[in-house]
Tab-separated table of C-alpha atoms in Angstrom:
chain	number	residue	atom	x	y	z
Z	1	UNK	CA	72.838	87.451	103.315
Z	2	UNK	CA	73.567	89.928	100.664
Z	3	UNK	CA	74.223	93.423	101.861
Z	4	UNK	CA	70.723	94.492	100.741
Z	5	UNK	CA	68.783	91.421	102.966
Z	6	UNK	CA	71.783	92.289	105.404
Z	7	UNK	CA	70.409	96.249	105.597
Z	8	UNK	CA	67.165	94.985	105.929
Z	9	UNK	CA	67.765	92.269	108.661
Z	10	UNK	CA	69.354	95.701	110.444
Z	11	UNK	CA	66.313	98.192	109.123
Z	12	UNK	CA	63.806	95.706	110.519
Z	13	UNK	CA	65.576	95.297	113.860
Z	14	UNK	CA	65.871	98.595	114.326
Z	15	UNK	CA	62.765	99.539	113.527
Z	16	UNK	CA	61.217	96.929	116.189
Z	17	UNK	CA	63.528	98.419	118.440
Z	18	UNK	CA	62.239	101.817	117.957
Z	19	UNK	CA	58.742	100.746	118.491
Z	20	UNK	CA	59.644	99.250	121.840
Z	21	UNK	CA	61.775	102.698	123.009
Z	22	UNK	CA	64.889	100.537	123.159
Z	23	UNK	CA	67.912	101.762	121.680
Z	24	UNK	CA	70.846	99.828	121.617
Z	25	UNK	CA	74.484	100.223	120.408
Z	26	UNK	CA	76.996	97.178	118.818
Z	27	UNK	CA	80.188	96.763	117.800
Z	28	UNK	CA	80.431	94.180	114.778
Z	29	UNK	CA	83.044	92.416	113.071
Z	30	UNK	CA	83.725	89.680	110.219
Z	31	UNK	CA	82.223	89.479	107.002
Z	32	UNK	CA	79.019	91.824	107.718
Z	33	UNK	CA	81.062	94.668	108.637
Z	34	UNK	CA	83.557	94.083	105.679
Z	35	UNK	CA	80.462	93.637	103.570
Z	36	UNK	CA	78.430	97.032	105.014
Z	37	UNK	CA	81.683	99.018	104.217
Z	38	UNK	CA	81.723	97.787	100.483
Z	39	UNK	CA	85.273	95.714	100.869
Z	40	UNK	CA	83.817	92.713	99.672
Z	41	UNK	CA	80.292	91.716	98.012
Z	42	UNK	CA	80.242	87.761	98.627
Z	43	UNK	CA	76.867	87.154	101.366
Z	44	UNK	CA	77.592	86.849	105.112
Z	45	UNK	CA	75.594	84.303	107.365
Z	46	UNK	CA	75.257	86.111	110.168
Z	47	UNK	CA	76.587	89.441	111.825
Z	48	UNK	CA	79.476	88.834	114.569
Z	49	UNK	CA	78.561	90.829	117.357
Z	50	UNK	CA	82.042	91.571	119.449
Z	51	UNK	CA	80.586	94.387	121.529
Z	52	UNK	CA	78.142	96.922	123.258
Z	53	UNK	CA	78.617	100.108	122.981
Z	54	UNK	CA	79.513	101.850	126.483
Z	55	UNK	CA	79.674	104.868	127.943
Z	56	UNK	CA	83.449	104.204	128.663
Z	57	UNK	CA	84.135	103.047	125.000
Z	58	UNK	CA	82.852	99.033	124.529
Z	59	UNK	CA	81.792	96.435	127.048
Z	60	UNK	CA	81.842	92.405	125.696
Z	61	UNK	CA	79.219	90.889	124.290
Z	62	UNK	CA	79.118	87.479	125.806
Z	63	UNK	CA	75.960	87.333	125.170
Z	64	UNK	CA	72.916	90.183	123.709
Z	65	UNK	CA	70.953	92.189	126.383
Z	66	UNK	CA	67.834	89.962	126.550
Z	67	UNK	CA	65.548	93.037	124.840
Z	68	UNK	CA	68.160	92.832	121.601
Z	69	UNK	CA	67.821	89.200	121.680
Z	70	UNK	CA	64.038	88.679	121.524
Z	71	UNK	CA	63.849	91.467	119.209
Z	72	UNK	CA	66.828	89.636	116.821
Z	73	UNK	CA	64.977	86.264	116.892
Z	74	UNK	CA	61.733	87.996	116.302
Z	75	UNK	CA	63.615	89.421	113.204
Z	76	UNK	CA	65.208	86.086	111.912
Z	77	UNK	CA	62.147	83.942	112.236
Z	78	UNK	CA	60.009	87.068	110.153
Z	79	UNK	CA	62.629	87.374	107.235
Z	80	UNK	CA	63.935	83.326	107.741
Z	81	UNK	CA	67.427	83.988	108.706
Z	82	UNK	CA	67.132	82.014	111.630
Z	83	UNK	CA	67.841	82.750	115.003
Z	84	UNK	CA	71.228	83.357	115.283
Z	85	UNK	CA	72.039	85.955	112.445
Z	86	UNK	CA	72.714	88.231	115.215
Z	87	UNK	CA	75.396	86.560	117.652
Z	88	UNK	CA	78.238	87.352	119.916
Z	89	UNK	CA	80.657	84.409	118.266
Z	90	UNK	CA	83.563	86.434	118.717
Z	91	UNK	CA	82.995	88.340	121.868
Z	92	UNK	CA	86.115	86.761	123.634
Z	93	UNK	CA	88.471	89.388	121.134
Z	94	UNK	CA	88.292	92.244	123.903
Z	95	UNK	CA	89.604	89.455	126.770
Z	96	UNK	CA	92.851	91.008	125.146
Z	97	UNK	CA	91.923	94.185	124.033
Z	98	UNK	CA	90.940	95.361	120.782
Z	99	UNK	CA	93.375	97.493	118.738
Z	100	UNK	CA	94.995	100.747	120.059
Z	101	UNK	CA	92.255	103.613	119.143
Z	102	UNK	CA	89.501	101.660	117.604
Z	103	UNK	CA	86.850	103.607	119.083
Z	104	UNK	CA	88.052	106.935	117.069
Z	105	UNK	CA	88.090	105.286	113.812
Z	106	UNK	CA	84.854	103.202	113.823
Z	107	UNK	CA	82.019	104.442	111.033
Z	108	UNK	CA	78.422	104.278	112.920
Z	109	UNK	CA	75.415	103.058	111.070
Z	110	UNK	CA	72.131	104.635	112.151
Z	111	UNK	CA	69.748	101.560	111.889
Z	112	UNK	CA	66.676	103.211	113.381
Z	113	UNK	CA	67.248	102.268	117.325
Z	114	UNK	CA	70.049	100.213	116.381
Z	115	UNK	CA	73.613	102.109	115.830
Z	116	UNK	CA	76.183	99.801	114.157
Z	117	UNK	CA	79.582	100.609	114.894
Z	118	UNK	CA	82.105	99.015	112.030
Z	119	UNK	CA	85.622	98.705	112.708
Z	120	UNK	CA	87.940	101.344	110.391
Z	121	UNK	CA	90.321	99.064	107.475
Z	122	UNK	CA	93.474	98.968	109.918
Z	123	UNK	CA	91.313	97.313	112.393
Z	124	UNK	CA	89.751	94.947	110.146
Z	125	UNK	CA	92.945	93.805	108.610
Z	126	UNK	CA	93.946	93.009	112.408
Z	127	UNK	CA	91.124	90.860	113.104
Z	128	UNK	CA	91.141	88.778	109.866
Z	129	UNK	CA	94.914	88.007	110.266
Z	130	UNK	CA	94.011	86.462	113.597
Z	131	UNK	CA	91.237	85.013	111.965
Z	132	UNK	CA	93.252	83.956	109.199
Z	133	UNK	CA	95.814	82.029	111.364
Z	134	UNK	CA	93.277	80.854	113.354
Z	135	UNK	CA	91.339	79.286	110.449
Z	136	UNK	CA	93.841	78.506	108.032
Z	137	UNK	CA	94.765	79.884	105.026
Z	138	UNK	CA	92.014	78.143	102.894
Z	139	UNK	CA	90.094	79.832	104.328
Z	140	UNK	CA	87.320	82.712	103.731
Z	141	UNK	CA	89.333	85.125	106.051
Z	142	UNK	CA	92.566	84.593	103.370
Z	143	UNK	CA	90.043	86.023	100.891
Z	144	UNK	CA	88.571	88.799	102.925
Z	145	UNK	CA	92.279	89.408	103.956
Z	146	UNK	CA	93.163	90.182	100.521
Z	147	UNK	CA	90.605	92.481	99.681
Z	148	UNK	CA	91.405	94.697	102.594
Z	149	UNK	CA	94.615	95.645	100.114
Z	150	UNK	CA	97.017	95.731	103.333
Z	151	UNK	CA	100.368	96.918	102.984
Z	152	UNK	CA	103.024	94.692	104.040
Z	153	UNK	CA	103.322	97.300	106.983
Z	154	UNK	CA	99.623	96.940	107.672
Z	155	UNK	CA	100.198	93.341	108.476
Z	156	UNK	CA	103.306	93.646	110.900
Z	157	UNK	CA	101.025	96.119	112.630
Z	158	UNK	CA	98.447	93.792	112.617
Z	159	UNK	CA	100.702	90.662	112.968
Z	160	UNK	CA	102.315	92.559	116.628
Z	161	UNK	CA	98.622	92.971	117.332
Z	162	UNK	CA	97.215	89.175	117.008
Z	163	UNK	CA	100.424	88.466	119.679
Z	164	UNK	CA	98.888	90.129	121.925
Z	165	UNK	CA	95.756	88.085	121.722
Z	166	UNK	CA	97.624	84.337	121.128
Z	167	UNK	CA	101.668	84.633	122.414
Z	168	UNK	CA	101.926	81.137	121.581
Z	169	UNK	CA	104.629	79.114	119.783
Z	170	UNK	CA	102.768	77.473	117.486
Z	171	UNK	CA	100.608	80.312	116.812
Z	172	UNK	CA	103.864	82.749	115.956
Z	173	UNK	CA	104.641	79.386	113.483
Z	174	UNK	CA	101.576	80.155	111.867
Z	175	UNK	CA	101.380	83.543	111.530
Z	176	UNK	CA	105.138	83.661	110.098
Z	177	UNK	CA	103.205	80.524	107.616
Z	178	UNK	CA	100.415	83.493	106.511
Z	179	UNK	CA	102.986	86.421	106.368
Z	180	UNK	CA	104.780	84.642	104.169
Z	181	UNK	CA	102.010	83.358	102.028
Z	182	UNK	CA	101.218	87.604	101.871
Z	183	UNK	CA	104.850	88.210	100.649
Z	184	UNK	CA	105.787	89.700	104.354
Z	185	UNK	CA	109.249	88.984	105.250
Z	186	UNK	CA	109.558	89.016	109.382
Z	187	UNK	CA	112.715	89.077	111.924
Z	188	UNK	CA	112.196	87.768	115.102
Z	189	UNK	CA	112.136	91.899	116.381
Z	190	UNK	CA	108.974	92.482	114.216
Z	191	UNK	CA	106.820	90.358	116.146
């Protein structure tokens, strides 16, 4: 999707929400939210649901309130995106948290019944370094990475915060690989 059929999918859903008085609240990631905040213009296949918004900040997504999932697929099959444009793929990032004071820097989208809550720069620079390392560094995330413009102090914030999601050997291996690759120098007391 292009970030017009992307704020349609979203228009449309919303809409159908607001016809059936339900009113729902999400917390995306990945490539739609980098592409709905203008940081990069390639399409997005689908739109990474991570969360539900809560009264107590956000709950995980494992999976979408049956209502917001009938209503999605209803969506995909009208506009042909298929049925999984809206998904929870990377719900398991709050089993660790999600980075200190995310919920203060989010922009919401007002999508008739349906508010979109996108993750501020800092936060998205977090979550495509672990997506990065995850992935590899050929990679779509090295791209989206490198639009964010991080600072080389952006990504030892970031880099401390991926730890706390994969404390691993051969993950730290990796992410010293990627800083590296970014021109990031890192001691041992960094990360």
């Amino acid at each position: 999707m292009e970030r017009d059929r992307l704020e349609e999918a979203l228009a449309t859903l919303g809409e159908l929400l607001a016809e059936r008085d339900q009113a729902v609240g999400v917390l995306v990631v990945g490539g739609s939210s980098l592409l709905l905040l203008g940081f990069i213009e390639r399409p997005t296949a689908d739109v990474d649901v991570v969360g539900l918004v809560a009264p107590a900040g956000y709950r995980q997504a494992t999976r979408l309130p049956e209502f917001l999932s009938e209503a999605a697929t209803e969506v995909g099959a009208a506009l042909g995106l298929g049925s999984q444009w809206l998904n929870t793929g990377p719900a398991g990032l709050l089993d660790f948290g999600l980075p200190r004071g995310l919920e203060e820097r989010v922009t919401i989208r007002e999508f008739g019944a349906l508010q979109v809550h996108l993750p501020a720069r800092e936060d998205l620079i977090c979550f495509k370094l672990y997506a990065l390392v995850d992935q590899g560094q050929r990679s779509k995330h090295m791209t989206d990475l490198l639009a964010l413009n991080p600072t080389s102090d952006e990504l030892i914030e970031a880099a401390r915060w991926t730890r706390t999601h994969d404390p691993s050997v051969g993950f730290l291996g990796e992410l010293r690989g990627a800083l590296a690759h970014l021109g990031v120098e890192v001691s041992n007391v960094d990360l």
